[in-house]
Short mmCIF file of C-alpha atoms in Angstrom, two decimals:
data_model
loop_
_atom_site.label_atom_id
_atom_site.label_comp_id
_atom_site.label_asym_id
_atom_site.label_seq_id
_atom_site.Cartn_x
_atom_site.Cartn_y
_atom_site.Cartn_z
CA MET Y 1348 8.45 -20.67 -22.37
CA THR Y 1349 7.73 -19.33 -25.87
CA THR Y 1350 7.90 -15.86 -27.34
CA SER Y 1351 5.10 -14.28 -29.32
CA TRP Y 1352 4.79 -10.95 -31.13
CA THR Y 1353 1.57 -8.99 -30.91
CA LYS Y 1354 0.90 -6.14 -33.34
CA THR Y 1355 -0.38 -3.08 -31.47
CA SER Y 1356 -1.08 0.51 -32.40
CA GLY Y 1357 0.58 3.48 -30.77
CA ALA Y 1358 3.73 5.53 -30.95
CA GLU Y 1359 5.77 3.49 -28.52
CA ALA Y 1360 6.58 -0.21 -28.32
CA CYS Y 1361 5.96 -2.06 -25.11
CA LEU Y 1362 9.22 -3.94 -24.77
CA LEU Y 1363 8.23 -6.20 -21.92
CA GLY Y 1364 9.34 -9.78 -21.76
CA TYR Y 1365 12.18 -9.63 -24.28
CA GLY Y 1366 14.41 -12.68 -24.09
CA THR Y 1367 17.65 -11.52 -25.73
CA THR Y 1368 19.37 -8.28 -26.67
CA ALA Y 1369 18.72 -9.04 -30.35
CA GLU Y 1370 14.98 -9.47 -29.68
CA PHE Y 1371 14.93 -6.19 -27.70
CA ASN Y 1372 16.79 -4.34 -30.47
CA GLY Y 1373 14.51 -5.82 -33.12
CA ALA Y 1374 11.39 -4.66 -31.27
CA ARG Y 1375 12.94 -1.21 -30.69
CA ASP Y 1376 13.84 -0.86 -34.38
CA LEU Y 1377 10.31 -1.85 -35.44
CA ALA Y 1378 8.85 0.76 -33.11
CA GLN Y 1379 11.10 3.52 -34.48
CA GLU Y 1380 10.45 2.69 -38.14
CA SER Y 1381 6.67 2.42 -38.06
CA PRO Y 1382 3.66 4.03 -36.36
CA VAL Y 1383 2.53 0.47 -35.65
CA CYS Y 1384 4.56 -1.10 -32.89
CA TYR Y 1385 5.03 -4.68 -31.81
CA ASN Y 1386 4.66 -5.87 -28.24
CA MET Y 1387 6.71 -8.98 -27.60
CA SER Y 1388 5.35 -11.06 -24.75
CA MET Y 1389 6.38 -14.30 -23.13
CA VAL Y 1390 3.99 -17.21 -22.90
CA HIS Y 1391 4.48 -19.05 -19.61
CA GLN Y 1392 3.21 -22.52 -18.80
CA PHE Y 1393 2.19 -23.44 -15.27
CA THR Y 1394 0.96 -26.58 -13.60
CA VAL Y 1395 -2.31 -26.08 -11.75
CA VAL Y 1396 -3.20 -28.39 -8.87
CA VAL Y 1397 -6.95 -28.99 -8.89
CA GLU Y 1398 -8.96 -30.26 -5.94
CA ARG Y 1399 -12.69 -30.45 -5.27
CA ASP Y 1400 -14.03 -28.91 -2.08
CA ARG Y 1401 -16.25 -31.54 -0.40
CA GLU Y 1402 -18.44 -28.96 1.35
CA THR Y 1403 -19.15 -26.63 -1.58
CA GLY Y 1404 -18.53 -28.95 -4.54
CA LEU Y 1405 -16.40 -26.23 -6.15
CA TYR Y 1406 -13.14 -26.93 -7.96
CA VAL Y 1407 -10.18 -25.19 -6.34
CA GLY Y 1408 -7.03 -24.49 -8.35
CA THR Y 1409 -3.59 -23.40 -7.15
CA VAL Y 1410 -0.22 -22.88 -8.84
CA PRO Y 1411 2.52 -24.20 -6.55
CA GLY Y 1412 5.22 -21.63 -5.91
CA LEU Y 1413 3.32 -18.60 -7.27
CA PRO Y 1414 2.01 -16.59 -4.30
CA GLY Y 1415 -1.63 -15.60 -4.65
CA ALA Y 1416 -2.30 -17.91 -7.61
CA HIS Y 1417 -5.44 -19.68 -6.47
CA THR Y 1418 -9.13 -19.54 -7.38
CA GLN Y 1419 -12.29 -21.63 -7.46
CA ALA Y 1420 -15.12 -22.36 -9.89
CA ALA Y 1421 -18.17 -24.54 -10.44
CA SER Y 1422 -16.76 -26.20 -13.59
CA LEU Y 1423 -13.31 -27.18 -14.86
CA ASP Y 1424 -13.69 -24.90 -17.90
CA GLU Y 1425 -14.51 -21.95 -15.67
CA LEU Y 1426 -11.63 -22.86 -13.35
CA GLN Y 1427 -9.18 -22.83 -16.27
CA LYS Y 1428 -10.43 -19.39 -17.37
CA ASN Y 1429 -10.20 -18.06 -13.81
CA MET Y 1430 -6.71 -19.52 -13.32
CA LYS Y 1431 -5.41 -17.81 -16.47
CA GLU Y 1432 -6.71 -14.47 -15.19
CA VAL Y 1433 -5.28 -14.99 -11.70
CA VAL Y 1434 -1.85 -16.08 -12.96
CA ALA Y 1435 -1.69 -13.11 -15.36
CA LEU Y 1436 -2.50 -10.76 -12.47
CA CYS Y 1437 0.14 -12.38 -10.25
CA LEU Y 1438 2.76 -12.01 -13.00
CA GLU Y 1439 1.76 -8.38 -13.65
CA GLU Y 1440 2.08 -7.62 -9.93
CA ALA Y 1441 5.57 -9.16 -9.91
CA ALA Y 1442 6.71 -7.39 -13.13
CA PRO Y 1443 8.00 -4.17 -11.51
CA PHE Y 1444 10.28 -6.29 -9.33
CA GLY Y 1445 11.66 -8.40 -12.20
CA ASP Y 1446 10.72 -11.94 -13.13
CA PRO Y 1447 9.16 -13.80 -10.22
CA ASP Y 1448 11.35 -16.54 -8.81
CA ILE Y 1449 9.03 -19.43 -9.63
CA PRO Y 1450 10.33 -22.88 -8.78
CA ASP Y 1451 10.24 -25.54 -11.49
CA PHE Y 1452 7.35 -27.94 -11.03
CA VAL Y 1453 8.74 -31.45 -10.62
CA GLY Y 1454 5.63 -33.53 -10.10
CA THR Y 1455 3.39 -35.05 -7.49
CA GLN Y 1456 3.71 -38.14 -5.36
CA MET Y 1457 1.01 -40.36 -3.95
CA ILE Y 1458 1.71 -41.44 -0.38
CA GLU Y 1459 -0.15 -43.81 1.89
CA VAL Y 1460 -0.52 -43.11 5.59
CA ARG Y 1461 -2.06 -45.41 8.21
CA VAL Y 1462 -3.84 -43.74 11.08
#
């Protein structure tokens, strides 16, 4: 996870996603000293599982462990764009309740089953 600062206009700073007390205080001080405020946001990285629906031919993407984080698209580029929007919405919905408890992605395993 990385931290980025975004310059925004307005009288108040949006102090969402601060990582440490020093970062919070720094953003608060910037907001009080200037009519231009800084919104510090966290950049999250997620693993998206992509499958292709055999009936429709659409790509289907899901983020394991993030409820509601799934979408579909006709191309991989469109799927990536859609996934970013969906994940951002899921995180925004979880924000009032604190950081979502997202499990760490470990990996995938290929298994073979005889039927």
